[in-house]
PDB file of C-alpha atoms in Angstrom:
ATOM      1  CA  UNK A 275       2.155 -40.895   7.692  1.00 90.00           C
ATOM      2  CA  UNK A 276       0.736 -42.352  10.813  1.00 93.00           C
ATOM      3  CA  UNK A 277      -2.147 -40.616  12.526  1.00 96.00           C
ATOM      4  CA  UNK A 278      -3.131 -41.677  15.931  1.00 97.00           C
ATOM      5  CA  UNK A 279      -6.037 -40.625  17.922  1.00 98.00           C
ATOM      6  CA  UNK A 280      -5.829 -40.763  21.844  1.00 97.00           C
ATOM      7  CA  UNK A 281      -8.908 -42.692  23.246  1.00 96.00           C
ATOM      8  CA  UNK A 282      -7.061 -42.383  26.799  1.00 97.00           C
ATOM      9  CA  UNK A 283      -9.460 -40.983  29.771  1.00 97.00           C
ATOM     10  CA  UNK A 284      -9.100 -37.695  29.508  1.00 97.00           C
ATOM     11  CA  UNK A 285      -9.072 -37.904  25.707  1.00 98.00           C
ATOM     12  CA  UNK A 286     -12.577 -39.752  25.719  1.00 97.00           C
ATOM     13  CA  UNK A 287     -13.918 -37.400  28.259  1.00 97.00           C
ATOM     14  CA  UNK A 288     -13.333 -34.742  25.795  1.00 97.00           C
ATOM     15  CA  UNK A 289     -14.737 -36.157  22.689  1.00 97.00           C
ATOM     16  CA  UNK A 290     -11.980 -38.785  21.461  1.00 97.00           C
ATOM     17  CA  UNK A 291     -14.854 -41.336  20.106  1.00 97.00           C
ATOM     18  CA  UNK A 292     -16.417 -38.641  17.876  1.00 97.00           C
ATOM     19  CA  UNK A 293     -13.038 -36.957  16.843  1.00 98.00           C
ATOM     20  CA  UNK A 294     -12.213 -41.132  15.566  1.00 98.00           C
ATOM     21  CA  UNK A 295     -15.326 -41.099  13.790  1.00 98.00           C
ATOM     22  CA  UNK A 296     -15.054 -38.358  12.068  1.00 98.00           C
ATOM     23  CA  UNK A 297     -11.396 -39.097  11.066  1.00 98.00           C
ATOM     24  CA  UNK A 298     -12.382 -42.217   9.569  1.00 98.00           C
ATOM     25  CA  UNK A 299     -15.305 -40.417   7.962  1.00 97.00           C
ATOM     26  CA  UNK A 300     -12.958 -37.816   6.057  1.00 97.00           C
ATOM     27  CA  UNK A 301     -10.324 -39.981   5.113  1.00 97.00           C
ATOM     28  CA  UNK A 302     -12.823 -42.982   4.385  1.00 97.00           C
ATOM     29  CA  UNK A 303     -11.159 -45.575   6.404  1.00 97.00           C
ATOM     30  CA  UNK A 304     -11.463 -47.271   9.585  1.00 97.00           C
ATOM     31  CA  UNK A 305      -8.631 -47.176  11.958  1.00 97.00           C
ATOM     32  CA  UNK A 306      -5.798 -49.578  11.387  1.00 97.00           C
ATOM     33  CA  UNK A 307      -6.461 -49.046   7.478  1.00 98.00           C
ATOM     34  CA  UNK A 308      -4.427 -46.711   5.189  1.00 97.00           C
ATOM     35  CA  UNK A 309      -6.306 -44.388   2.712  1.00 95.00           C
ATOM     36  CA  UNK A 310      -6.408 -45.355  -0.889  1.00 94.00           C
ATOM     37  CA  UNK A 311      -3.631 -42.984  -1.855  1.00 92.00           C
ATOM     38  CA  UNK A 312      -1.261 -44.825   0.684  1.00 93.00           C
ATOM     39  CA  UNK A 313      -0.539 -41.012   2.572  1.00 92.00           C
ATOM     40  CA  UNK A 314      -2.335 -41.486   5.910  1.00 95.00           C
ATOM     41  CA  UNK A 315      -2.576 -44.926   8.475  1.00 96.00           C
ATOM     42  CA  UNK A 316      -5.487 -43.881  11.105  1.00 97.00           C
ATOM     43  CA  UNK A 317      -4.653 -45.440  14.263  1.00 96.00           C
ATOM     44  CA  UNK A 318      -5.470 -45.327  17.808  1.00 95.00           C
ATOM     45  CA  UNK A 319      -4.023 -45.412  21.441  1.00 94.00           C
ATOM     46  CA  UNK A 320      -4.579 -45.831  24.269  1.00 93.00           C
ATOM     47  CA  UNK A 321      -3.132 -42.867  25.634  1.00 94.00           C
ATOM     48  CA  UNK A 322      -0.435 -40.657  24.709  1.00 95.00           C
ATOM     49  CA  UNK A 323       0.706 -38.751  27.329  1.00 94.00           C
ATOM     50  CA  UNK A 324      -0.951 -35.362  26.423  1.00 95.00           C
ATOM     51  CA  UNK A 325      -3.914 -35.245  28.621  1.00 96.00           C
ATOM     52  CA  UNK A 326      -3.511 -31.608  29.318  1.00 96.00           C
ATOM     53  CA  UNK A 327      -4.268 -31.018  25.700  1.00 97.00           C
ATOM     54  CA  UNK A 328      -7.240 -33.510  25.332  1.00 97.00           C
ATOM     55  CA  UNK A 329      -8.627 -34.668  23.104  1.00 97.00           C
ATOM     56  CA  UNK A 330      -5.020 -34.717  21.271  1.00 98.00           C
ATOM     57  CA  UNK A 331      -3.419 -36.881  18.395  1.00 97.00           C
ATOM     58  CA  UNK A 332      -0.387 -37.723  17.404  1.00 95.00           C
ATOM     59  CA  UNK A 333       1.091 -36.824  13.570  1.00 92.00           C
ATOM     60  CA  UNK A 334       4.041 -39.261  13.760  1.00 85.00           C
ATOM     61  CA  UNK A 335       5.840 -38.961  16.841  1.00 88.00           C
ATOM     62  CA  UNK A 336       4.411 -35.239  17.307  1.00 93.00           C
ATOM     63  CA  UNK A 337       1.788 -34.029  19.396  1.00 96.00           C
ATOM     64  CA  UNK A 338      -1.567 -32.014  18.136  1.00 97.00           C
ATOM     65  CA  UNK A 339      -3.419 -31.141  21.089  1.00 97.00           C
ATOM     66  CA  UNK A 340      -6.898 -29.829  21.599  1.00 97.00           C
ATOM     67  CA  UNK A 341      -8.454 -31.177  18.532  1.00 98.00           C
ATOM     68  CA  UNK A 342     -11.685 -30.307  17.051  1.00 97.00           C
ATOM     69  CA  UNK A 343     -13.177 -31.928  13.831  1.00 96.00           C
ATOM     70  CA  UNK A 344     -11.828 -28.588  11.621  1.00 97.00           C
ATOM     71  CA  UNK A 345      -8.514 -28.928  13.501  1.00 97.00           C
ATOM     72  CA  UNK A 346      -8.553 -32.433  12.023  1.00 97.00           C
ATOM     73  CA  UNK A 347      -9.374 -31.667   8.870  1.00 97.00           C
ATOM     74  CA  UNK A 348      -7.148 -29.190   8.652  1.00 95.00           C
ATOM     75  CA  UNK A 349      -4.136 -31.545   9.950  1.00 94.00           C
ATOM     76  CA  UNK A 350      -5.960 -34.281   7.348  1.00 94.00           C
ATOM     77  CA  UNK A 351      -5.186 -31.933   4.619  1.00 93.00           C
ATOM     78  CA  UNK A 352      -1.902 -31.360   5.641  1.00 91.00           C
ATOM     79  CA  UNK A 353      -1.102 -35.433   5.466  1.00 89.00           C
ATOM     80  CA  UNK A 354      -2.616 -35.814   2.343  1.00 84.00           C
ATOM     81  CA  UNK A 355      -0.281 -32.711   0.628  1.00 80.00           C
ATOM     82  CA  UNK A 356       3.293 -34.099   1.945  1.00 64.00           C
TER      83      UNK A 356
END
């Protein structure tokens, strides 16, 4: 499962840098590397059109918007179950 985090304007406005950093913090990997277990890729854009929902993410080819660090973990835990 690929994982992207939006560093797009209105993403970064709203905390994008420290929402990456503590991604790559819980799944102990930098972006562009997979976790140990092979279940989540952290990437990110550039933008993906969601900037009403900033700072938002993408879980494949679906949107999470508004996401806080315990969204994130939450949706981390998620990855790592399917």
């Amino acid at each position: 499962t690929r994982l992207w985090v939006c560093r797009g304007l209105a993403c970064m406005l709203r905390g994008a840098y420290e929402l990456i950093d503590h991604c790559e913090a819980k799944l102990g990997v930098r972006c562009g590397h997979t976790t140990e277990d092979g279940a989540v890729t952290l990437e990110f854009a550039e933008c993906i059109g969601a900037c009403d929902g900033a700072p938002a993410c993408l879980r494949d080819d679906a949107h999470v918007m508004n996401v806080t660090p315990d969204k994130a973990d939450q949706l981390i835990a998620e990855l790592r179950v399917k």
